[in-house]
């Protein structure tokens, strides 16, 4: 049995995370770009199973695409500056 695949996400080392999840996360980023939703950076600090794909605008506001890796559901939030 491959123990790496049985570990919860929050217990993965950085190299295990990169090998196991990063390709999928980057593929989602590319899909968003193709839909006209560019991503400035990916915030992985939300929690163990979710990511924020963040786009920053010139006025300082941000669009967050909140993505759950287990359900593959996404929701979009626009955060206004100030």
MMTF fields as JSON, N, C-alpha, C and O atoms, coordinates in Angstrom:
{
  "mmtfVersion": "1.0.0",
  "mmtfProducer": "UNKNOWN",
  "numBonds": 327,
  "numAtoms": 328,
  "numGroups": 82,
  "numChains": 1,
  "numModels": 1,
  "chainsPerModel": [1],
  "groupsPerChain": [82],
  "chainIdList": ["A"],
  "bondAtomList": [4, 2, 8, 6, 12, 10, 16, 14, 20, 18, 24, 22, 28, 26, 32, 30, 36, 34, 40, 38, 44, 42, 48, 46, 52, 50, 56, 54, 60, 58, 64, 62, 68, 66, 72, 70, 76, 74, 80, 78, 84, 82, 88, 86, 92, 90, 96, 94, 100, 98, 104, 102, 108, 106, 112, 110, 116, 114, 120, 118, 124, 122, 128, 126, 132, 130, 136, 134, 140, 138, 144, 142, 148, 146, 152, 150, 156, 154, 160, 158, 164, 162, 168, 166, 172, 170, 176, 174, 180, 178, 184, 182, 188, 186, 192, 190, 196, 194, 200, 198, 204, 202, 208, 206, 212, 210, 216, 214, 220, 218, 224, 222, 228, 226, 232, 230, 236, 234, 240, 238, 244, 242, 248, 246, 252, 250, 256, 254, 260, 258, 264, 262, 268, 266, 272, 270, 276, 274, 280, 278, 284, 282, 288, 286, 292, 290, 296, 294, 300, 298, 304, 302, 308, 306, 312, 310, 316, 314, 320, 318, 324, 322],
  "bondOrderList": [1, 1, 1, 1, 1, 1, 1, 1, 1, 1, 1, 1, 1, 1, 1, 1, 1, 1, 1, 1, 1, 1, 1, 1, 1, 1, 1, 1, 1, 1, 1, 1, 1, 1, 1, 1, 1, 1, 1, 1, 1, 1, 1, 1, 1, 1, 1, 1, 1, 1, 1, 1, 1, 1, 1, 1, 1, 1, 1, 1, 1, 1, 1, 1, 1, 1, 1, 1, 1, 1, 1, 1, 1, 1, 1, 1, 1, 1, 1, 1, 1],
  "groupList": [{"groupName": "UNK", "atomNameList": ["N", "CA", "C", "O"], "elementList": ["N", "C", "C", "O"], "formalChargeList": [0, 0, 0, 0], "bondAtomList": [1, 0, 2, 1, 3, 2], "bondOrderList": [1, 1, 2], "singleLetterCode": "X", "chemCompType": "L-PEPTIDE LINKING"}],
  "groupTypeList": [0, 0, 0, 0, 0, 0, 0, 0, 0, 0, 0, 0, 0, 0, 0, 0, 0, 0, 0, 0, 0, 0, 0, 0, 0, 0, 0, 0, 0, 0, 0, 0, 0, 0, 0, 0, 0, 0, 0, 0, 0, 0, 0, 0, 0, 0, 0, 0, 0, 0, 0, 0, 0, 0, 0, 0, 0, 0, 0, 0, 0, 0, 0, 0, 0, 0, 0, 0, 0, 0, 0, 0, 0, 0, 0, 0, 0, 0, 0, 0, 0, 0],
  "groupIdList": [1, 2, 3, 4, 5, 6, 7, 8, 9, 10, 11, 12, 13, 14, 15, 16, 17, 18, 19, 20, 21, 22, 23, 24, 25, 26, 27, 28, 29, 30, 31, 32, 33, 34, 35, 36, 37, 38, 39, 40, 41, 42, 43, 44, 45, 46, 47, 48, 49, 50, 51, 52, 53, 54, 55, 56, 57, 58, 59, 60, 61, 62, 63, 64, 65, 66, 67, 68, 69, 70, 71, 72, 73, 74, 75, 76, 77, 78, 79, 80, 81, 82],
  "secStructList": [7, 7, 2, 2, 2, 2, 1, 7, 4, 4, 4, 7, 7, 2, 2, 2, 2, 0, 0, 0, 0, 0, 2, 2, 2, 2, 2, 2, 2, 2, 2, 2, 2, 2, 6, 6, 7, 7, 7, 1, 3, 3, 3, 3, 3, 3, 3, 6, 6, 3, 3, 3, 3, 3, 3, 3, 7, 6, 6, 1, 7, 3, 3, 3, 3, 3, 3, 3, 6, 6, 6, 6, 3, 3, 3, 3, 3, 3, 3, 7, 7, 7],
  "xCoordList": [0.837, 0.0, 0.878, 1.875, 0.532, 1.274, 0.796, -0.327, 1.65, 1.236, 1.047, 0.257, 1.757, 1.612, 0.168, -0.367, -0.468, -1.824, -2.85, -3.96, -2.512, -3.462, -3.38, -4.246, -2.375, -2.236, -3.262, -3.555, -3.812, -4.642, -3.775, -2.565, -4.396, -3.651, -2.814, -1.673, -3.364, -2.649, -1.423, -0.622, -1.251, -0.064, 0.999, 2.063, 0.728, 1.7, 2.878, 2.711, 4.058, 5.207, 5.069, 4.23, 5.883, 5.813, 6.067, 5.386, 7.038, 7.33, 6.191, 5.874, 5.577, 4.431, 3.257, 2.572, 3.03, 1.956, 2.193, 1.283, 3.421, 3.752, 3.521, 2.947, 3.964, 3.822, 2.362, 1.927, 1.617, 0.255, -0.808, -1.717, -0.708, -1.799, -1.492, -2.383, -0.257, 0.051, -0.316, -0.847, -0.066, -0.465, -1.961, -2.346, -2.792, -4.229, -4.613, -5.474, -3.973, -4.252, -3.855, -4.591, -2.704, -2.264, -3.163, -3.372, -3.695, -4.635, -5.916, -6.476, -6.38, -7.566, -7.275, -8.114, -6.079, -5.689, -5.743, -6.223, -5.266, -5.285, -6.722, -7.044, -7.586, -9.002, -9.647, -10.404, -9.348, -9.907, -9.431, -10.215, -8.149, -7.598, -8.32, -8.658, -8.552, -9.25, -10.689, -11.257, -11.288, -12.648, -12.644, -13.699, -11.47, -11.376, -11.263, -11.575, -10.821, -10.659, -9.19, -8.807, -8.368, -6.943, -6.71, -7.489, -5.633, -5.288, -3.935, -2.937, -3.904, -2.646, -1.799, -0.586, -2.443, -1.73, -2.724, -3.935, -2.198, -3.017, -2.729, -1.584, -3.775, -3.646, -4.042, -5.192, -3.107, -3.375, -3.494, -3.503, -3.584, -3.602, -4.999, -5.145, -6.021, -7.41, -7.649, -7.938, -7.532, -7.643, -7.113, -6.653, -7.175, -6.493, -7.109, -6.419, -8.362, -8.987, -9.454, -10.148, -9.078, -9.582, -8.471, -7.471, -8.676, -7.733, -8.494, -9.685, -7.798, -8.336, -7.484, -6.268, -8.132, -7.478, -7.776, -8.932, -6.751, -6.946, -6.498, -5.433, -7.336, -6.941, -7.024, -8.073, -5.931, -5.898, -6.099, -5.51, -6.936, -7.223, -6.44, -5.934, -6.346, -5.576, -6.103, -5.324, -7.414, -7.987, -7.764, -8.223, -7.068, -6.777, -7.792, -7.58, -8.891, -9.875, -9.378, -8.467, -9.989, -9.58, -10.807, -11.89, -10.628, -11.646, -11.067, -9.972, -11.8, -11.376, -12.266, -13.491, -11.669, -12.427, -12.092, -10.992, -13.06, -12.906, -13.19, -14.284, -12.212, -12.329, -12.101, -11.091, -13.03, -12.904, -12.419, -13.073, -11.28, -10.694, -11.455, -11.344, -12.226, -12.967, -14.245, -14.57, -14.963, -16.237, -16.073, -16.991, -14.911, -14.639, -15.664, -15.982, -16.176, -17.106, -16.326, -15.376, -16.752, -16.1, -17.154, -18.296, -16.763, -17.622, -16.75, -15.569, -17.342, -16.592, -17.012, -18.2, -16.019, -16.257, -15.444, -14.262, -16.051, -15.309, -15.123, -16.103, -13.903, -13.579, -13.166, -12.164, -13.941, -13.64, -12.598, -12.541, -11.779, -10.739, -11.383, -12.19, -11.01, -11.485, -12.831, -13.389],
  "yCoordList": [-1.181, 0.0, 1.24, 1.29, 2.215, 3.462, 4.367, 4.871, 4.579, 5.372, 6.833, 7.528, 7.311, 8.709, 9.01, 10.049, 8.119, 8.364, 8.201, 8.72, 7.501, 7.311, 8.419, 8.496, 9.264, 10.358, 11.448, 11.739, 12.056, 13.236, 14.378, 14.415, 15.284, 16.366, 17.158, 17.509, 17.447, 18.282, 17.602, 18.261, 16.298, 15.595, 15.403, 14.851, 15.846, 15.688, 16.63, 17.768, 16.154, 17.044, 17.915, 17.646, 18.947, 19.832, 19.061, 19.292, 18.149, 17.397, 16.433, 16.248, 15.82, 14.942, 15.741, 15.298, 16.933, 17.801, 18.159, 18.085, 18.546, 18.943, 17.791, 17.982, 16.604, 15.434, 15.012, 14.658, 15.053, 14.509, 15.504, 15.128, 16.759, 17.696, 18.832, 19.29, 19.293, 20.479, 20.348, 21.306, 19.219, 19.127, 19.384, 20.055, 18.86, 19.081, 20.522, 21.074, 21.139, 22.539, 23.428, 24.348, 23.163, 23.96, 23.741, 24.663, 22.537, 22.274, 23.083, 23.594, 23.201, 24.011, 25.477, 26.181, 25.937, 27.321, 27.573, 28.621, 26.642, 26.775, 26.794, 27.574, 25.938, 25.929, 27.283, 27.793, 27.863, 29.169, 30.235, 31.077, 30.199, 31.156, 31.042, 32.05, 29.812, 29.589, 30.092, 30.43, 30.145, 30.677, 32.2, 32.802, 32.827, 34.269, 34.709, 35.854, 33.815, 34.115, 33.954, 32.928, 34.957, 34.829, 34.731, 35.252, 34.061, 33.843, 34.484, 34.132, 35.437, 36.074, 35.14, 35.048, 34.448, 33.486, 32.5, 32.718, 31.423, 30.389, 30.408, 30.244, 30.611, 30.627, 29.251, 28.836, 28.559, 27.218, 27.221, 26.158, 28.405, 28.491, 28.413, 28.429, 28.33, 28.325, 27.157, 27.369, 25.963, 24.751, 23.585, 23.774, 22.395, 21.273, 20.81, 20.162, 21.108, 20.575, 21.655, 21.359, 22.899, 23.976, 24.932, 25.091, 25.558, 26.529, 27.776, 27.722, 28.902, 30.121, 30.453, 30.616, 30.55, 31.054, 32.546, 32.944, 33.374, 34.802, 35.601, 35.357, 36.565, 37.522, 38.907, 39.297, 39.65, 41.004, 41.991, 41.852, 42.986, 44.012, 45.282, 45.455, 46.166, 47.403, 48.278, 48.992, 48.235, 49.058, 48.459, 49.02, 47.333, 46.696, 45.649, 44.942, 45.539, 44.511, 43.148, 43.055, 42.113, 40.75, 39.918, 40.139, 38.965, 37.947, 36.634, 36.232, 35.98, 34.69, 33.611, 33.709, 32.606, 31.434, 30.361, 29.809, 30.088, 29.138, 27.754, 27.503, 26.857, 25.556, 24.442, 24.433, 23.507, 22.347, 21.168, 20.791, 20.581, 19.52, 18.206, 17.372, 18.007, 16.757, 16.778, 15.796, 17.884, 17.966, 18.547, 18.468, 19.132, 19.858, 20.964, 21.301, 21.522, 22.643, 23.928, 23.99, 24.95, 26.236, 27.301, 27.179, 28.334, 29.494, 30.725, 30.716, 31.78, 32.995, 34.084, 34.301, 34.767, 35.866, 37.053, 36.903, 38.229, 39.446, 40.246, 40.578, 40.556, 41.316, 42.708, 42.878, 43.698, 45.064, 45.661, 45.333, 46.532, 47.193, 48.213, 49.04, 48.14, 49.131, 48.807, 49.537],
  "zCoordList": [0.0, 0.0, 0.0, 0.721, -0.777, -0.835, 0.292, 0.252, 1.305, 2.46, 2.101, 2.741, 1.089, 0.69, 0.305, 0.691, -0.45, -0.912, 0.202, 0.085, 1.27, 2.353, 3.403, 4.274, 3.343, 4.298, 4.018, 2.859, 5.072, 4.847, 4.301, 4.528, 3.597, 2.948, 3.941, 3.641, 5.125, 6.089, 6.677, 7.34, 6.454, 6.939, 5.86, 6.137, 4.648, 3.567, 3.756, 4.197, 3.423, 3.379, 2.137, 1.277, 2.044, 0.881, -0.416, -1.415, -0.407, -1.631, -1.976, -3.151, -0.96, -1.214, -1.767, -2.688, -1.189, -1.681, -3.142, -3.968, -3.447, -4.816, -5.783, -6.855, -5.408, -6.281, -6.443, -7.539, -5.351, -5.355, -5.822, -6.563, -5.402, -5.637, -6.595, -7.31, -6.626, -7.414, -8.884, -9.446, -9.539, -10.953, -11.164, -12.122, -10.284, -10.397, -10.14, -10.826, -9.147, -8.829, -9.998, -10.356, -10.593, -11.742, -12.952, -13.741, -13.108, -14.203, -14.011, -14.981, -12.775, -12.491, -12.789, -13.352, -12.408, -12.7, -14.206, -14.636, -14.999, -16.455, -16.979, -17.875, -16.427, -16.82, -16.543, -17.369, -15.385, -15.039, -16.016, -16.452, -16.359, -17.317, -18.655, -19.275, -19.096, -20.366, -20.323, -21.361, -19.121, -18.957, -18.803, -18.601, -18.896, -18.724, -17.276, -16.949, -16.409, -14.986, -14.601, -14.039, -14.898, -14.58, -13.072, -12.274, -12.702, -11.299, -11.027, -11.656, -10.076, -9.689, -8.833, -9.018, -7.895, -7.054, -6.45, -6.487, -5.9, -5.269, -3.773, -3.352, -2.971, -1.516, -0.982, -1.122, -0.383, 0.149, 1.67, 2.291, 2.274, 3.732, 4.326, 5.549, 3.499, 3.979, 4.935, 6.113, 4.448, 5.266, 4.443, 3.317, 4.995, 4.354, 3.044, 2.257, 2.774, 1.561, 0.592, -0.381, 0.85, 0.015, -0.387, 0.312, -1.528, -2.058, -2.451, -2.757, -2.443, -3.029, -4.242, -4.137, -5.389, -6.586, -6.587, -6.73, -6.431, -6.199, -7.413, -7.979, -7.802, -8.825, -8.208, -7.695, -8.252, -7.723, -8.863, -9.935, -8.616, -9.61, -9.3, -8.192, -10.286, -10.141, -9.001, -8.37, -8.724, -7.649, -6.261, -5.265, -6.187, -4.907, -4.488, -3.503, -5.221, -4.88, -5.361, -6.183, -4.836, -5.178, -5.513, -4.971, -6.406, -6.658, -6.141, -6.534, -5.271, -4.733, -5.317, -5.251, -5.876, -6.282, -5.259, -5.239, -4.424, -3.329, -3.899, -4.403, -3.822, -4.47, -3.463, -2.758, -3.394, -2.517, -3.35, -4.322, -2.985, -3.808, -3.723, -4.622, -2.661, -2.542, -3.372, -4.039, -3.334, -4.058, -5.451, -6.267, -5.736, -6.985, -7.217, -8.357, -6.122, -6.223, -6.022, -5.241, -6.746, -6.601, -6.356, -6.801, -5.65, -5.467, -5.632, -5.286, -6.162, -6.459, -5.485, -5.25, -4.92, -4.0, -4.477, -4.788, -4.541, -4.897, -3.619, -2.951, -3.274, -2.077, -2.519, -3.214, -2.113, -2.509, -1.588, -0.402, -2.132, -1.358, -0.428, -0.853, 0.852, 1.815, 2.29, 3.109]
}
